[in-house]
Amino acid sequence: MTEKQTKNIAYTKWKFIFLALYFAILTVERVISLVKFCMGGFKTADQLEYYMIMLTVFAIFGSYVFAVIRCMDVVKKRDKHGDIFSELAVAAGILLLGGMVHTQGSILPVQFISYGMILISMAIHTAENVKRSGGAAAKWISFGYIVAYSMAIPVVYHTNIKLANIFVPIECVVSAGMVAMFTILLSRFYNGNGESSFSSIPFFTAIIGDLAVLILRWEEEINTFVLIFLCVTVAMWIVGRARLISAKKEK
């Protein structure tokens, strides 16, 4: 085995380990939340709580069923139907649906640790592709953009605002929609060379969705975290898009 092959195996191993840690940690945290709900949450649960619980159950089972079926297919077909990491990215996105709802018993520090694991896996993938084909600036900008995008996804919370009947459905749709967009970005990121195409659809989905959530809830609470990362997402997208346009002109 050559030195290059050894390094490739090492990159693959560590990418998989940290991605697996994301699944393990977030799953344990979500299961704990479900158990706490079953032990006493039924009495005080409202429609939003039931939605979040059902989404969490779907996310856990859906992610693992998808991962097993698709990854087995990739192995059997010897990658003819895509890279195994792009399939795991989709499974990770499905699980994230359940992580973006603030259920009773949510353990926020544990959730952040789990998200950190997937970001480390992404960083390893970026470093691997930089070493393989260069283009460090473009690849790290892409990494930064996708990370910022993931952080700009709003978590579904309860609210006491007057327009709660309008806000809650919008909040649920925006959160789930941005998770779907992030999943597409992540899958393409792993399946490609670590560079984003900086597509307009996910970008404007984030702007419109986040602004709707932020503005409707502004008087009750300013979601500083989402606001900051939305601004970072916009900045990274502009930089990345400008680089793509510049590169096309040079050709």
XYZ file of C-alpha atoms in Angstrom:
251
model
C 0.000 0.000 0.000
C 1.381 3.380 -1.016
C 1.685 6.374 1.320
C -1.071 8.146 -0.630
C -3.465 5.217 -0.185
C -2.664 5.090 3.525
C -3.480 8.784 3.925
C -6.728 8.386 1.964
C -7.790 5.562 4.271
C -6.940 7.688 7.308
C -9.028 10.600 6.026
C -11.952 8.276 5.316
C -11.684 6.635 8.731
C -11.714 9.900 10.673
C -14.490 11.403 8.562
C -16.608 8.356 9.317
C -15.728 8.311 13.035
C -16.821 11.905 13.630
C -19.923 11.480 11.484
C -20.782 8.367 13.483
C -20.275 10.313 16.726
C -22.791 12.891 15.483
C -25.361 10.140 14.976
C -24.626 8.473 18.312
C -24.602 11.615 20.475
C -27.651 13.269 18.926
C -29.615 10.013 18.972
C -28.913 9.472 22.677
C -29.920 13.068 23.466
C -33.139 12.757 21.435
C -34.033 9.417 23.048
C -33.515 10.915 26.519
C -35.878 13.734 25.564
C -38.490 11.243 24.355
C -38.218 9.236 27.576
C -38.689 12.375 29.684
C -41.759 13.271 27.660
C -43.239 9.791 28.103
C -42.605 9.969 31.863
C -44.694 13.093 32.403
C -45.021 15.299 29.364
C -48.395 14.057 28.137
C -50.330 16.063 30.740
C -49.005 19.440 29.640
C -48.370 18.745 25.952
C -49.991 20.914 23.296
C -50.260 20.447 19.535
C -46.787 21.866 18.899
C -45.268 19.503 21.467
C -46.915 16.505 19.800
C -45.638 17.693 16.418
C -42.092 17.945 17.770
C -42.286 14.511 19.405
C -43.628 12.848 16.258
C -40.995 14.591 14.130
C -38.269 13.424 16.523
C -39.469 9.808 16.381
C -39.634 9.968 12.584
C -36.177 11.567 12.406
C -34.535 8.861 14.522
C -36.072 5.887 12.755
C -36.015 7.490 9.318
C -32.333 8.392 9.466
C -31.155 4.920 10.439
C -33.448 3.083 8.024
C -32.290 5.341 5.194
C -28.621 4.987 6.171
C -28.756 1.191 6.295
C -30.677 0.771 3.033
C -28.731 3.312 0.983
C -25.282 2.474 2.342
C -25.836 -1.243 1.727
C -26.870 -0.378 -1.826
C -23.731 1.722 -2.356
C -21.517 -1.107 -1.076
C -23.249 -3.708 -3.254
C -23.065 -1.514 -6.352
C -19.481 -0.513 -5.595
C -20.226 3.210 -5.581
C -22.094 3.176 -8.899
C -24.951 5.001 -7.198
C -22.893 7.572 -5.358
C -20.478 8.009 -2.516
C -21.343 6.464 0.841
C -20.651 9.749 2.631
C -23.219 11.593 0.509
C -25.782 8.979 1.571
C -24.791 9.334 5.221
C -25.145 13.101 4.797
C -28.785 12.635 3.810
C -29.321 10.388 6.837
C -27.649 13.030 8.997
C -30.058 15.630 7.628
C -33.059 13.443 8.410
C -31.842 13.044 11.998
C -31.267 16.801 12.195
C -35.007 17.358 11.669
C -35.516 15.985 15.163
C -32.650 18.035 16.531
C -34.124 21.338 15.389
C -37.165 21.137 17.685
C -36.965 22.139 21.339
C -38.789 19.262 23.012
C -39.218 18.805 26.762
C -35.948 17.519 28.166
C -33.758 18.859 25.363
C -30.095 18.994 26.424
C -28.654 21.889 24.422
C -24.937 21.402 25.303
C -25.124 17.772 24.160
C -26.832 18.831 20.933
C -24.073 21.349 20.218
C -21.445 18.677 20.853
C -23.137 16.393 18.342
C -23.231 19.180 15.740
C -19.559 19.797 16.432
C -18.795 16.215 15.423
C -20.312 16.639 11.969
C -18.459 19.923 11.493
C -15.159 18.205 12.294
C -15.989 15.507 9.737
C -16.670 18.239 7.178
C -13.377 19.971 8.031
C -11.483 16.712 7.490
C -13.188 16.293 4.113
C -12.166 19.834 3.170
C -8.568 19.289 4.258
C -8.475 16.024 2.284
C -9.648 17.709 -0.922
C -7.315 20.673 -0.472
C -4.401 18.264 -0.198
C -5.626 16.284 -3.191
C -6.477 19.048 -5.673
C -5.554 22.409 -4.159
C -7.900 25.394 -4.272
C -7.740 25.940 -0.520
C -9.520 29.321 -0.559
C -12.524 28.106 -2.557
C -12.887 24.943 -0.481
C -12.618 26.617 2.922
C -15.044 29.345 1.842
C -17.466 26.582 0.846
C -16.928 24.905 4.207
C -17.563 28.186 6.027
C -20.701 28.875 4.009
C -22.276 25.471 4.703
C -21.378 25.651 8.402
C -22.872 29.154 8.714
C -25.975 27.982 6.842
C -26.471 25.106 9.271
C -26.165 27.466 12.239
C -28.739 29.838 10.730
C -31.459 27.167 10.852
C -34.013 28.278 13.453
C -34.958 25.862 16.230
C -38.698 25.382 16.750
C -39.730 26.845 20.121
C -42.970 27.628 21.898
C -43.979 31.275 21.845
C -46.451 33.604 23.543
C -46.682 36.251 20.831
C -50.117 37.428 19.643
C -49.557 35.972 16.175
C -48.591 32.548 17.535
C -51.149 30.787 15.332
C -49.410 32.223 12.287
C -45.851 32.168 13.607
C -45.689 28.516 14.740
C -46.576 26.969 11.324
C -44.149 29.358 9.609
C -41.437 28.484 12.139
C -41.972 24.741 11.566
C -41.904 25.078 7.769
C -38.830 27.335 7.761
C -36.898 25.064 10.113
C -37.721 21.865 8.201
C -37.196 23.563 4.835
C -33.770 24.878 5.777
C -32.780 21.461 7.145
C -33.743 19.991 3.756
C -31.653 22.614 1.940
C -28.712 22.042 4.280
C -28.987 18.300 3.657
C -28.712 18.858 -0.087
C -25.700 21.146 0.412
C -24.053 18.599 2.723
C -24.669 15.653 0.413
C -23.186 17.495 -2.559
C -20.291 18.671 -0.392
C -19.323 15.088 0.484
C -20.032 13.743 -2.996
C -17.898 16.384 -4.688
C -14.529 17.948 -4.118
C -15.552 19.982 -1.085
C -16.664 23.019 -3.070
C -20.158 24.529 -3.104
C -21.931 25.822 -6.206
C -23.441 28.611 -4.051
C -26.859 27.986 -5.546
C -29.420 30.777 -5.176
C -32.319 28.569 -4.000
C -30.920 27.508 -0.583
C -29.515 31.000 -0.061
C -32.752 32.906 -0.652
C -34.705 30.254 1.247
C -32.545 31.062 4.273
C -32.937 34.829 3.891
C -36.718 34.796 3.433
C -37.328 32.102 6.049
C -35.046 33.506 8.732
C -36.285 37.060 8.282
C -39.890 35.893 8.594
C -39.110 34.065 11.847
C -36.967 36.878 13.241
C -39.409 39.691 12.432
C -42.519 37.908 13.720
C -40.879 37.159 17.061
C -38.807 40.345 17.320
C -40.814 41.953 20.147
C -40.767 38.803 22.298
C -37.123 37.863 21.732
C -34.395 38.718 19.245
C -32.821 35.453 18.138
C -29.277 36.837 18.103
C -27.717 33.477 17.270
C -29.758 33.012 14.084
C -29.344 36.684 13.139
C -25.556 36.542 13.436
C -25.197 33.365 11.411
C -27.650 34.587 8.782
C -25.348 37.592 8.317
C -22.323 35.290 8.115
C -24.157 33.098 5.587
C -24.897 36.138 3.424
C -21.268 37.286 3.599
C -19.877 33.841 2.748
C -22.340 33.399 -0.129
C -21.406 36.765 -1.639
C -17.690 35.963 -1.409
C -18.156 32.456 -2.806
C -20.433 33.610 -5.604
C -18.023 36.385 -6.554
C -15.167 33.885 -6.783
C -17.219 31.625 -9.064
C -18.141 34.504 -11.372
C -14.514 35.662 -11.447
C -13.292 32.155 -12.263
C -15.773 31.836 -15.154
C -14.644 35.166 -16.614
C -11.005 34.092 -16.488
C -11.844 31.006 -18.548
